[in-house]
């Protein structure tokens, strides 16, 4: 006790005789406390991110477990069939080509018929169509008459499913069309469950609406059932990745439509219906079967796909070739009614468009476009039309950066999640994390600002030279960049 009193008296004496020294000590003690507090806060953020990651991994694990069970069952079936050697010959005769059907034993999702009737009747109706019962284009969904449709709209406009989707589709020609509201009304935005959505999601609905809007069923006499099978399988072929999933495909499909229509591409290049069909087809499939890890990861880890495609546009080759394999099966052959010449041209454009989405080739495409713009090309020659279409899909692919902020922030969160998942896999394999993929060193703001400055804004400006109506994307991207400048997380 005495010693304590003595210490306190000594301390008080020292404080009075050397006040500056004590103020300094107090200040540095406060700074140290603040640093510790910040460190603590950072650790808490990291802990939270890791917990969220664990929860996501759990979701994916559940989904994979379910799929494993299904595969085991299928494998058992196959094992039984293999016991009968003649069965294999019979199977081969029935399916002479390599069939890849992401729906497995189904050919179509059990969609909501009323929903499709409402969508179809928004663009086409009995009175104007002279509806023919036997027509392949009306094989599955019978449109309403104008009067019936008015009545249906009034009845369902407040319905949480039908009303929400009809109202979302009312904006399909606008820059702020929101694929998330379509998805939320149908199945919710739970990325892990997107491949398993029973009745179809945003991609299914956006595709169906746009194919009717452009009247492609009629122009190419496309069998409605086959088209629904095709989009069911394409949607199911997208994985449950945070970003590269079927919602991203729906979003890119919508933006491609915007560039074609309000953006002015159809008019500027005088695009034929064949080219429009190719463009929408390409947008819908452009990331089909994307595994959620990028080309570099495949190349670094010498994966089977990297070897198969010789390290060149590995994923883009996968997307396009898998879908052309899929449509060898007549049940999914949405291009079946095209003549040989039409089919060749559609294939040529689709291959060119999808392969152009490899960001490793971005500089090459920008340079090609720069040359043609400097030469004041009229963009009416076939090669220029294909180049313009490829640029349009490339733009749609990264358009999230130039969308209204609410939409952009959701996508930037999703791409960061997917980047961090790749970073986790790299770390687990003992590899260095790719830039901006290390969740222990978050730098989203820095990554987004660099992406905007070096890639997005110059690219959108170039597209706006060809299509001045696309300047809206530059303005939005500038706004989104400012957001990060004011909300830096690093
Ligand atoms: P991919 O879809 O293969 O091709 C375009 C690429 O652009 C995409 O992969 C991402 O790597 C990248 N990308 C798209 N949007 C963003 C974004 N908001 N931030 C960072 N990178 C993006």
Short mmCIF file of C-alpha atoms and ligand atoms in Angstrom, two decimals:
data_model
loop_
_atom_site.label_atom_id
_atom_site.label_comp_id
_atom_site.label_asym_id
_atom_site.label_seq_id
_atom_site.Cartn_x
_atom_site.Cartn_y
_atom_site.Cartn_z
CA UNK A 1 0.00 0.00 0.00
CA UNK A 2 2.75 2.37 1.01
CA UNK A 3 4.70 1.55 -2.13
CA UNK A 4 1.61 2.26 -4.26
CA UNK A 5 1.04 5.67 -2.61
CA UNK A 6 4.71 6.44 -3.08
CA UNK A 7 4.54 5.50 -6.84
CA UNK A 8 1.48 7.66 -7.38
CA UNK A 9 3.10 10.63 -5.65
CA UNK A 10 6.24 10.18 -7.73
CA UNK A 11 4.16 9.97 -10.93
CA UNK A 12 2.20 13.10 -10.03
CA UNK A 13 5.45 14.93 -9.27
CA UNK A 14 6.99 13.87 -12.59
CA UNK A 15 3.85 14.90 -14.50
CA UNK A 16 3.98 18.34 -13.02
CA UNK A 17 7.70 18.83 -13.48
CA UNK A 18 7.84 17.32 -17.07
CA UNK A 19 4.35 17.89 -18.56
CA UNK A 20 5.54 17.83 -22.26
CA UNK A 21 7.15 14.42 -21.92
CA UNK A 22 3.94 12.98 -20.42
CA UNK A 23 1.71 14.55 -23.05
CA UNK A 24 3.91 12.93 -25.70
CA UNK A 25 3.66 9.56 -23.97
CA UNK A 26 -0.11 9.85 -23.71
CA UNK A 27 -0.37 10.75 -27.38
CA UNK A 28 1.67 7.78 -28.54
CA UNK A 29 -0.32 5.49 -26.21
CA UNK A 30 -3.51 6.77 -27.85
CA UNK A 31 -2.08 6.23 -31.34
CA UNK A 32 -1.06 2.71 -30.40
CA UNK A 33 -4.55 2.03 -29.08
CA UNK A 34 -6.07 3.37 -32.33
CA UNK A 35 -3.77 1.15 -34.44
CA UNK A 36 -4.76 -1.87 -32.36
CA UNK A 37 -8.42 -0.94 -32.77
CA UNK A 38 -7.99 -0.68 -36.58
CA UNK A 39 -6.18 -3.99 -36.67
CA UNK A 40 -8.95 -5.53 -34.67
CA UNK A 41 -11.56 -4.13 -37.03
CA UNK A 42 -9.67 -5.49 -40.07
CA UNK A 43 -9.44 -8.91 -38.46
CA UNK A 44 -13.15 -8.84 -37.79
CA UNK A 45 -13.84 -7.98 -41.45
CA UNK A 46 -11.61 -10.82 -42.55
CA UNK A 47 -13.30 -13.19 -40.15
CA UNK A 48 -16.69 -12.15 -41.47
CA UNK A 49 -15.58 -12.67 -45.10
CA UNK A 50 -14.22 -16.11 -44.22
CA UNK A 51 -17.48 -17.03 -42.49
CA UNK A 52 -19.44 -15.96 -45.57
CA UNK A 53 -17.09 -17.96 -47.73
CA UNK A 54 -17.59 -21.03 -45.55
CA UNK A 55 -21.37 -20.63 -45.84
CA UNK A 56 -21.10 -20.36 -49.64
CA UNK A 57 -18.83 -23.38 -49.82
CA UNK A 58 -21.35 -25.29 -47.76
CA UNK A 59 -24.11 -24.36 -50.20
CA UNK A 60 -21.96 -25.45 -53.13
CA UNK A 61 -21.01 -28.63 -51.33
CA UNK A 62 -24.70 -29.48 -50.82
CA UNK A 63 -25.43 -28.82 -54.48
CA UNK A 64 -22.44 -30.92 -55.57
CA UNK A 65 -23.45 -33.74 -53.23
CA UNK A 66 -26.92 -33.77 -54.79
CA UNK A 67 -25.37 -33.89 -58.25
CA UNK A 68 -23.01 -36.68 -57.18
CA UNK A 69 -25.98 -38.76 -56.07
CA UNK A 70 -27.64 -38.19 -59.45
CA UNK A 71 -24.47 -39.14 -61.29
CA UNK A 72 -24.11 -42.31 -59.22
CA UNK A 73 -27.66 -43.28 -60.14
CA UNK A 74 -27.00 -42.56 -63.83
CA UNK A 75 -23.78 -44.52 -63.61
CA UNK A 76 -25.65 -47.51 -62.17
CA UNK A 77 -28.11 -47.35 -65.05
CA UNK A 78 -25.26 -47.26 -67.52
CA UNK A 79 -23.51 -50.16 -65.80
CA UNK A 80 -26.66 -52.23 -66.26
CA UNK A 81 -26.86 -51.32 -69.90
CA UNK A 82 -23.19 -52.10 -70.48
CA UNK A 83 -23.93 -55.65 -69.33
CA UNK A 84 -25.92 -56.02 -72.52
CA UNK A 85 -23.39 -55.40 -75.36
CA UNK A 86 -26.16 -55.11 -77.93
CA UNK A 87 -27.80 -52.33 -75.93
CA UNK A 88 -24.72 -50.18 -76.53
CA UNK A 89 -25.00 -50.71 -80.26
CA UNK A 90 -28.70 -49.87 -80.14
CA UNK A 91 -28.00 -46.71 -78.11
CA UNK A 92 -25.33 -45.66 -80.55
CA UNK A 93 -27.72 -46.06 -83.46
CA UNK A 94 -30.27 -43.90 -81.71
CA UNK A 95 -27.78 -41.17 -80.76
CA UNK A 96 -25.04 -41.15 -83.36
CA UNK A 97 -23.42 -37.98 -82.00
CA UNK A 98 -21.85 -37.07 -78.70
CA UNK A 99 -24.82 -35.84 -76.69
CA UNK A 100 -24.31 -33.36 -73.93
CA UNK A 101 -27.54 -32.59 -72.19
CA UNK A 102 -27.24 -30.55 -69.00
CA UNK A 103 -30.87 -31.44 -68.24
CA UNK A 104 -29.79 -35.10 -68.16
CA UNK A 105 -32.91 -37.23 -68.58
CA UNK A 106 -35.23 -34.32 -69.49
CA UNK A 107 -35.48 -32.28 -72.65
CA UNK A 108 -37.29 -29.26 -71.26
CA UNK A 109 -37.93 -27.53 -67.95
CA UNK A 110 -41.52 -27.77 -66.67
CA UNK A 111 -42.08 -24.04 -67.26
CA UNK A 112 -45.09 -22.01 -66.16
CA UNK A 113 -47.35 -21.96 -69.20
CA UNK A 114 -49.39 -18.92 -68.16
CA UNK A 115 -46.18 -16.95 -67.71
CA UNK A 116 -45.05 -17.79 -71.23
CA UNK A 117 -48.50 -16.96 -72.60
CA UNK A 118 -48.33 -13.55 -70.97
CA UNK A 119 -44.82 -12.91 -72.30
CA UNK A 120 -45.59 -14.11 -75.80
CA UNK A 121 -48.82 -12.12 -76.00
CA UNK A 122 -46.91 -8.96 -75.11
CA UNK A 123 -45.22 -9.19 -78.52
CA UNK A 124 -47.60 -11.24 -80.63
CA UNK A 125 -51.31 -11.94 -80.43
CA UNK A 126 -54.03 -13.90 -82.10
CA UNK A 127 -55.74 -11.04 -83.96
CA UNK A 128 -52.70 -9.76 -85.76
CA UNK A 129 -51.15 -13.18 -86.28
CA UNK A 130 -54.00 -15.12 -87.86
CA UNK A 131 -53.09 -17.91 -85.46
CA UNK A 132 -52.63 -21.29 -87.09
CA UNK A 133 -53.06 -24.23 -84.76
CA UNK A 134 -50.65 -26.41 -86.69
CA UNK A 135 -47.83 -23.93 -86.90
CA UNK A 136 -44.59 -25.01 -85.23
CA UNK A 137 -44.07 -21.48 -83.96
CA UNK A 138 -47.20 -21.69 -81.81
CA UNK A 139 -46.79 -25.35 -80.99
CA UNK A 140 -46.59 -24.98 -77.23
CA UNK A 141 -47.85 -21.58 -76.13
CA UNK A 142 -51.09 -20.21 -77.48
CA UNK A 143 -51.07 -16.40 -77.45
CA UNK A 144 -54.03 -14.38 -76.20
CA UNK A 145 -56.09 -12.05 -78.37
CA UNK A 146 -55.52 -8.31 -77.83
CA UNK A 147 -58.64 -8.05 -75.66
CA UNK A 148 -57.81 -11.16 -73.64
CA UNK A 149 -54.31 -9.85 -73.06
CA UNK A 150 -55.59 -6.49 -71.81
CA UNK A 151 -57.79 -8.35 -69.40
CA UNK A 152 -54.94 -10.65 -68.28
CA UNK A 153 -52.59 -7.72 -67.72
CA UNK A 154 -55.16 -5.96 -65.54
CA UNK A 155 -55.75 -9.16 -63.62
CA UNK A 156 -52.12 -10.08 -63.02
CA UNK A 157 -50.25 -6.79 -62.94
CA UNK A 158 -50.08 -6.81 -59.12
CA UNK A 159 -49.21 -10.49 -58.93
CA UNK A 160 -45.76 -10.99 -57.32
CA UNK A 161 -44.69 -13.39 -60.08
CA UNK A 162 -46.53 -12.50 -63.30
CA UNK A 163 -46.89 -8.79 -62.54
CA UNK A 164 -43.26 -8.36 -61.52
CA UNK A 165 -42.04 -10.07 -64.66
CA UNK A 166 -44.39 -8.18 -66.97
CA UNK A 167 -43.32 -4.88 -65.42
CA UNK A 168 -39.63 -5.81 -65.61
CA UNK A 169 -40.06 -6.77 -69.28
CA UNK A 170 -41.76 -3.41 -69.96
CA UNK A 171 -38.23 -2.03 -69.54
CA UNK A 172 -36.47 -4.51 -71.79
CA UNK A 173 -35.62 -1.73 -74.28
CA UNK A 174 -34.09 0.44 -71.54
CA UNK A 175 -30.60 0.69 -70.07
CA UNK A 176 -31.92 0.12 -66.54
CA UNK A 177 -33.72 -3.19 -67.29
CA UNK A 178 -33.02 -5.21 -64.19
CA UNK A 179 -32.33 -8.89 -64.61
CA UNK A 180 -32.21 -9.29 -60.81
CA UNK A 181 -35.89 -8.42 -60.43
CA UNK A 182 -36.83 -11.06 -63.05
CA UNK A 183 -34.67 -13.64 -61.31
CA UNK A 184 -35.91 -12.72 -57.82
CA UNK A 185 -39.56 -13.09 -58.89
CA UNK A 186 -38.87 -16.54 -60.37
CA UNK A 187 -36.39 -18.24 -58.06
CA UNK A 188 -34.44 -15.73 -56.02
CA UNK A 189 -30.84 -14.79 -56.61
CA UNK A 190 -29.13 -17.73 -54.92
CA UNK A 191 -26.28 -18.35 -57.31
CA UNK A 192 -25.51 -21.89 -56.11
CA UNK A 193 -29.01 -23.09 -56.99
CA UNK A 194 -29.25 -21.42 -60.42
CA UNK A 195 -28.42 -24.58 -62.41
CA UNK A 196 -31.15 -26.48 -60.56
CA UNK A 197 -33.95 -23.95 -60.93
CA UNK A 198 -36.92 -26.04 -61.90
CA UNK A 199 -39.05 -23.83 -64.07
CA UNK A 200 -36.54 -21.55 -65.67
CA UNK A 201 -35.01 -18.29 -64.56
CA UNK A 202 -34.01 -14.91 -65.94
CA UNK A 203 -32.20 -16.34 -68.98
CA UNK A 204 -35.18 -18.48 -69.94
CA UNK A 205 -37.57 -15.53 -69.69
CA UNK A 206 -35.31 -12.92 -71.34
CA UNK A 207 -34.54 -15.24 -74.25
CA UNK A 208 -38.20 -16.11 -74.80
CA UNK A 209 -39.27 -12.45 -74.69
CA UNK A 210 -36.56 -11.29 -77.09
CA UNK A 211 -37.04 -14.09 -79.61
CA UNK A 212 -40.71 -13.11 -79.84
CA UNK A 213 -39.93 -9.40 -79.82
CA UNK A 214 -37.68 -9.83 -82.89
CA UNK A 215 -40.19 -12.29 -84.34
CA UNK A 216 -37.39 -14.81 -84.92
CA UNK A 217 -39.67 -17.82 -84.46
CA UNK A 218 -41.69 -16.73 -87.44
CA UNK A 219 -38.83 -15.42 -89.56
CA UNK A 220 -36.93 -18.71 -89.31
CA UNK A 221 -39.87 -21.03 -88.68
CA UNK A 222 -38.31 -22.14 -85.39
CA UNK A 223 -40.11 -24.95 -83.61
CA UNK A 224 -41.30 -23.45 -80.32
CA UNK A 225 -40.86 -26.67 -78.34
CA UNK A 226 -37.30 -27.13 -79.61
CA UNK A 227 -36.49 -23.51 -78.74
CA UNK A 228 -37.79 -24.05 -75.20
CA UNK A 229 -35.77 -27.26 -74.93
CA UNK A 230 -32.70 -25.40 -76.14
CA UNK A 231 -32.97 -22.53 -73.70
CA UNK A 232 -33.76 -24.96 -70.85
CA UNK A 233 -30.57 -26.88 -71.58
CA UNK A 234 -28.48 -23.73 -72.11
CA UNK A 235 -29.68 -22.26 -68.82
CA UNK A 236 -29.04 -25.54 -66.98
CA UNK A 237 -25.56 -25.69 -68.51
CA UNK A 238 -24.49 -22.59 -66.58
CA UNK A 239 -22.90 -23.43 -63.21
CA UNK A 240 -23.82 -21.98 -59.83
CA UNK A 241 -20.92 -19.51 -59.86
CA UNK A 242 -21.23 -16.18 -58.05
CA UNK A 243 -20.78 -14.22 -61.32
CA UNK A 244 -20.47 -16.45 -64.40
CA UNK A 245 -23.95 -17.92 -64.08
CA UNK A 246 -27.18 -17.90 -66.09
CA UNK A 247 -28.16 -14.49 -64.70
CA UNK A 248 -25.01 -13.00 -66.21
CA UNK A 249 -26.00 -14.61 -69.51
CA UNK A 250 -29.47 -13.03 -69.21
CA UNK A 251 -27.91 -9.65 -68.46
CA UNK A 252 -25.53 -9.88 -71.42
CA UNK A 253 -28.42 -10.99 -73.63
CA UNK A 254 -30.40 -7.90 -72.62
CA UNK A 255 -27.47 -5.52 -73.20
CA UNK A 256 -26.78 -7.10 -76.59
CA UNK A 257 -30.41 -6.39 -77.47
CA UNK A 258 -29.97 -2.80 -76.28
CA UNK A 259 -26.87 -2.28 -78.43
CA UNK A 260 -28.66 -3.75 -81.45
CA UNK A 261 -31.80 -1.66 -81.01
CA UNK A 262 -31.53 1.63 -79.08
CA UNK A 263 -27.75 1.54 -79.41
CA UNK A 264 -28.34 1.66 -83.16
CA UNK A 265 -26.20 -1.29 -84.35
CA UNK A 266 -28.90 -2.82 -86.55
CA UNK A 267 -29.37 0.46 -88.34
CA UNK A 268 -25.68 1.42 -88.51
CA UNK A 269 -24.62 -1.92 -90.02
CA UNK A 270 -27.93 -2.79 -91.69
CA UNK A 271 -27.93 -6.15 -89.96
CA UNK A 272 -29.98 -8.98 -91.40
CA UNK A 273 -32.31 -11.16 -89.33
CA UNK A 274 -29.68 -13.89 -89.58
CA UNK A 275 -27.15 -11.60 -87.89
CA UNK A 276 -29.67 -10.66 -85.19
CA UNK A 277 -30.40 -14.33 -84.57
CA UNK A 278 -26.65 -15.00 -84.34
CA UNK A 279 -26.14 -12.11 -81.93
CA UNK A 280 -28.85 -13.19 -79.50
CA UNK A 281 -27.78 -16.84 -79.73
CA UNK A 282 -24.17 -15.85 -78.98
CA UNK A 283 -25.13 -13.67 -76.02
CA UNK A 284 -27.22 -16.44 -74.46
CA UNK A 285 -24.46 -19.07 -74.75
CA UNK A 286 -21.35 -16.91 -74.39
CA UNK A 287 -20.30 -18.36 -70.99
CA UNK A 288 -22.03 -21.78 -71.20
CA UNK A 289 -20.41 -24.33 -68.85
CA UNK A 290 -18.09 -21.67 -67.32
CA UNK A 291 -16.36 -23.32 -64.33
CA UNK A 292 -15.87 -20.09 -62.33
CA UNK A 293 -12.11 -20.01 -62.81
CA UNK A 294 -10.45 -18.13 -65.65
CA UNK A 295 -8.26 -19.05 -68.61
CA UNK A 296 -5.05 -18.25 -66.71
CA UNK A 297 -5.94 -20.72 -63.99
CA UNK A 298 -6.51 -23.44 -66.60
CA UNK A 299 -3.24 -22.63 -68.31
CA UNK A 300 -1.27 -22.41 -65.03
CA UNK A 301 -2.62 -25.71 -63.75
CA UNK A 302 -2.30 -27.41 -67.19
CA UNK A 303 -5.90 -28.54 -67.00
CA UNK A 304 -7.48 -30.88 -69.51
CA UNK A 305 -9.27 -27.97 -71.20
CA UNK A 306 -6.04 -26.00 -71.52
CA UNK A 307 -4.41 -28.94 -73.28
CA UNK A 308 -7.49 -29.56 -75.41
CA UNK A 309 -7.52 -25.96 -76.70
CA UNK A 310 -3.73 -25.43 -76.67
CA UNK A 311 -3.94 -22.59 -74.14
CA UNK A 312 -5.84 -20.45 -76.67
CA UNK A 313 -9.15 -18.89 -75.57
CA UNK A 314 -9.65 -22.04 -73.52
CA UNK A 315 -13.03 -21.20 -71.97
CA UNK A 316 -14.43 -19.36 -74.96
CA UNK A 317 -13.72 -22.42 -77.13
CA UNK A 318 -15.45 -24.56 -74.51
CA UNK A 319 -18.58 -22.35 -74.45
CA UNK A 320 -19.16 -22.33 -78.16
CA UNK A 321 -18.15 -25.89 -78.99
CA UNK A 322 -20.27 -27.39 -76.19
CA UNK A 323 -23.38 -25.69 -77.50
CA UNK A 324 -22.75 -26.78 -81.08
CA UNK A 325 -22.40 -30.33 -79.73
CA UNK A 326 -25.66 -29.89 -77.81
CA UNK A 327 -27.59 -28.91 -80.92
CA UNK A 328 -26.49 -32.01 -82.77
CA UNK A 329 -29.27 -33.59 -80.76
CA UNK A 330 -32.47 -32.82 -82.73
CA UNK A 331 -34.37 -32.18 -79.49
CA UNK A 332 -32.22 -29.08 -78.91
CA UNK A 333 -31.51 -28.03 -82.46
CA UNK A 334 -32.89 -24.52 -82.48
CA UNK A 335 -31.20 -23.94 -85.85
CA UNK A 336 -32.78 -26.99 -87.51
CA UNK A 337 -35.02 -25.03 -89.87
CA UNK A 338 -32.18 -22.94 -91.32
CA UNK A 339 -30.90 -23.72 -94.80
CA UNK A 340 -27.32 -24.98 -95.12
CA UNK A 341 -26.12 -21.49 -96.14
CA UNK A 342 -27.97 -19.79 -93.31
CA UNK A 343 -26.62 -22.32 -90.82
CA UNK A 344 -23.01 -21.81 -92.01
CA UNK A 345 -23.30 -18.05 -91.68
CA UNK A 346 -24.91 -18.20 -88.24
CA UNK A 347 -22.19 -20.57 -87.08
CA UNK A 348 -19.44 -18.33 -88.48
CA UNK A 349 -20.82 -15.27 -86.67
CA UNK A 350 -21.46 -17.10 -83.39
CA UNK A 351 -17.94 -18.59 -83.31
CA UNK A 352 -16.38 -15.19 -84.06
CA UNK A 353 -18.51 -13.36 -81.48
CA UNK A 354 -18.01 -15.77 -78.60
CA UNK A 355 -14.27 -16.24 -79.19
CA UNK A 356 -13.89 -12.44 -79.20
CA UNK A 357 -15.02 -12.32 -75.54
CA UNK A 358 -11.59 -13.63 -74.48
CA UNK A 359 -10.17 -10.57 -72.69
CA UNK A 360 -6.70 -11.83 -73.57
CA UNK A 361 -7.50 -10.66 -77.13
CA UNK A 362 -8.99 -7.33 -76.07
CA UNK A 363 -6.08 -5.21 -77.33
CA UNK A 364 -6.19 -6.92 -80.71
CA UNK A 365 -9.91 -6.20 -81.16
CA UNK A 366 -9.59 -2.60 -80.01
CA UNK A 367 -6.75 -2.09 -82.50
CA UNK A 368 -8.77 -3.64 -85.37
CA UNK A 369 -11.71 -1.40 -84.55
CA UNK A 370 -9.47 1.67 -84.30
CA UNK A 371 -8.11 1.02 -87.78
CA UNK A 372 -11.58 0.64 -89.31
CA UNK A 373 -12.85 3.78 -87.56
CA UNK A 374 -9.82 5.76 -88.75
CA UNK A 375 -10.40 4.49 -92.28
CA UNK A 376 -13.96 5.76 -91.96
CA UNK A 377 -15.35 2.36 -92.91
CA UNK A 378 -19.11 2.36 -93.50
CA UNK A 379 -19.45 -0.92 -91.57
CA UNK A 380 -21.64 -2.40 -94.29
CA UNK A 381 -19.14 -5.02 -95.49
CA UNK A 382 -19.62 -8.49 -94.05
CA UNK A 383 -16.29 -8.56 -92.16
CA UNK A 384 -16.99 -5.17 -90.59
CA UNK A 385 -20.47 -6.25 -89.58
CA UNK A 386 -19.01 -9.30 -87.85
CA UNK A 387 -16.33 -7.14 -86.19
CA UNK A 388 -19.02 -4.72 -84.95
CA UNK A 389 -21.09 -7.63 -83.62
CA UNK A 390 -18.06 -9.08 -81.83
CA UNK A 391 -17.38 -5.68 -80.27
CA UNK A 392 -21.03 -5.47 -79.22
CA UNK A 393 -20.86 -8.80 -77.37
CA UNK A 394 -17.55 -7.81 -75.79
CA UNK A 395 -19.15 -4.62 -74.60
CA UNK A 396 -22.23 -6.41 -73.25
CA UNK A 397 -19.91 -8.83 -71.44
CA UNK A 398 -18.30 -6.06 -69.36
CA UNK A 399 -21.28 -3.70 -69.50
CA UNK A 400 -21.99 -4.14 -65.77
CA UNK A 401 -19.38 -1.40 -65.19
CA UNK A 402 -21.43 1.05 -67.24
CA UNK A 403 -24.87 0.21 -65.86
CA UNK A 404 -26.84 2.24 -63.30
CA UNK A 405 -25.06 2.11 -59.94
CA UNK A 406 -27.53 -0.17 -58.14
CA UNK A 407 -27.11 -2.84 -60.84
CA UNK A 408 -23.35 -2.32 -61.19
CA UNK A 409 -22.64 -2.72 -57.46
CA UNK A 410 -24.37 -6.08 -57.38
CA UNK A 411 -22.28 -7.35 -60.28
CA UNK A 412 -19.03 -5.96 -58.92
CA UNK A 413 -19.75 -7.74 -55.61
CA UNK A 414 -20.36 -10.96 -57.51
CA UNK A 415 -17.21 -10.79 -59.64
CA UNK A 416 -15.14 -10.06 -56.52
CA UNK A 417 -16.66 -13.11 -54.81
CA UNK A 418 -15.74 -15.27 -57.77
CA UNK A 419 -12.24 -13.78 -57.95
CA UNK A 420 -11.74 -14.53 -54.24
CA UNK A 421 -12.91 -18.11 -54.75
CA UNK A 422 -10.30 -18.52 -57.48
CA UNK A 423 -7.72 -16.94 -55.12
CA UNK A 424 -8.66 -19.51 -52.46
CA UNK A 425 -8.13 -22.34 -54.93
CA UNK A 426 -4.79 -20.90 -56.00
CA UNK A 427 -3.67 -20.58 -52.36
CA UNK A 428 -4.80 -24.15 -51.64
CA UNK A 429 -2.69 -25.38 -54.55
CA UNK A 430 0.34 -23.45 -53.27
CA UNK A 431 0.17 -21.01 -56.19
CA UNK A 432 0.43 -17.23 -55.94
CA UNK A 433 -2.98 -15.54 -55.86
CA UNK A 434 -3.79 -13.72 -59.10
CA UNK A 435 -4.07 -9.93 -58.84
CA UNK A 436 -7.21 -8.76 -56.98
CA UNK A 437 -8.09 -12.37 -56.10
CA UNK A 438 -6.59 -12.50 -52.62
CA UNK A 439 -9.33 -12.06 -50.03
CA UNK A 440 -6.74 -11.44 -47.33
CA UNK A 441 -5.69 -8.27 -49.15
CA UNK A 442 -8.95 -6.72 -50.30
CA UNK A 443 -8.57 -4.00 -52.92
CA UNK A 444 -11.92 -3.91 -54.68
CA UNK A 445 -11.92 -0.13 -55.15
CA UNK A 446 -8.42 -0.15 -56.61
CA UNK A 447 -9.26 -3.10 -58.91
CA UNK A 448 -12.48 -1.54 -60.14
CA UNK A 449 -10.91 1.87 -60.75
CA UNK A 450 -8.03 0.33 -62.73
CA UNK A 451 -10.43 -1.84 -64.75
CA UNK A 452 -12.54 1.24 -65.54
CA UNK A 453 -9.55 3.44 -66.41
CA UNK A 454 -7.57 1.01 -68.55
CA UNK A 455 -10.23 -1.18 -70.13
CA UNK A 456 -13.84 -0.17 -69.69
CA UNK A 457 -13.99 3.58 -70.31
CA UNK A 458 -11.62 3.71 -73.33
CA UNK A 459 -13.49 0.74 -74.81
CA UNK A 460 -16.96 2.21 -74.26
CA UNK A 461 -15.72 5.48 -75.76
CA UNK A 462 -14.56 3.65 -78.85
CA UNK A 463 -17.93 1.91 -79.22
CA UNK A 464 -19.63 5.28 -78.81
CA UNK A 465 -17.68 6.54 -81.82
CA UNK A 466 -19.45 3.90 -83.87
CA UNK A 467 -22.74 4.13 -81.96
CA UNK A 468 -23.18 7.56 -80.32
CA UNK A 469 -26.27 6.32 -78.43
CA UNK A 470 -23.99 4.09 -76.34
CA UNK A 471 -22.48 7.11 -74.57
CA UNK A 472 -24.86 6.36 -71.72
CA UNK A 473 -22.44 3.57 -70.76
CA UNK A 474 -19.48 5.97 -70.51
CA UNK A 475 -21.45 8.35 -68.28
CA UNK A 476 -22.56 5.54 -65.97
CA UNK A 477 -19.02 4.09 -65.81
CA UNK A 478 -17.63 7.50 -64.84
CA UNK A 479 -20.23 7.70 -62.06
CA UNK A 480 -19.40 4.20 -60.85
CA UNK A 481 -15.71 5.02 -60.82
CA UNK A 482 -16.43 8.06 -58.64
CA UNK A 483 -18.30 5.79 -56.25
CA UNK A 484 -15.14 3.76 -55.64
CA UNK A 485 -12.97 6.84 -55.31
CA UNK A 486 -15.25 7.83 -52.41
CA UNK A 487 -15.59 4.32 -50.94
CA UNK A 488 -12.09 2.89 -50.99
CA UNK A 489 -11.84 -0.36 -49.02
CA UNK A 490 -8.09 -0.92 -49.20
P1 LIG B 1 -15.06 -12.94 -68.63
O1 LIG B 1 -16.54 -12.91 -68.47
O2 LIG B 1 -14.40 -14.18 -68.96
O3 LIG B 1 -14.67 -11.81 -69.69
C1 LIG B 1 -14.81 -10.45 -69.33
C2 LIG B 1 -14.02 -10.25 -68.08
O4 LIG B 1 -14.03 -8.96 -67.58
C3 LIG B 1 -14.65 -11.09 -66.95
O5 LIG B 1 -14.43 -12.43 -67.25
C4 LIG B 1 -13.95 -10.53 -65.77
O6 LIG B 1 -12.67 -11.08 -65.64
C5 LIG B 1 -13.81 -9.06 -66.19
N1 LIG B 1 -14.86 -8.24 -65.55
C6 LIG B 1 -16.14 -8.07 -65.88
N2 LIG B 1 -16.75 -7.21 -65.05
C7 LIG B 1 -15.83 -6.84 -64.17
C8 LIG B 1 -15.83 -5.98 -63.08
N3 LIG B 1 -16.91 -5.31 -62.68
N4 LIG B 1 -14.67 -5.86 -62.42
C9 LIG B 1 -13.55 -6.51 -62.77
N5 LIG B 1 -13.50 -7.34 -63.80
C10 LIG B 1 -14.61 -7.50 -64.50
#
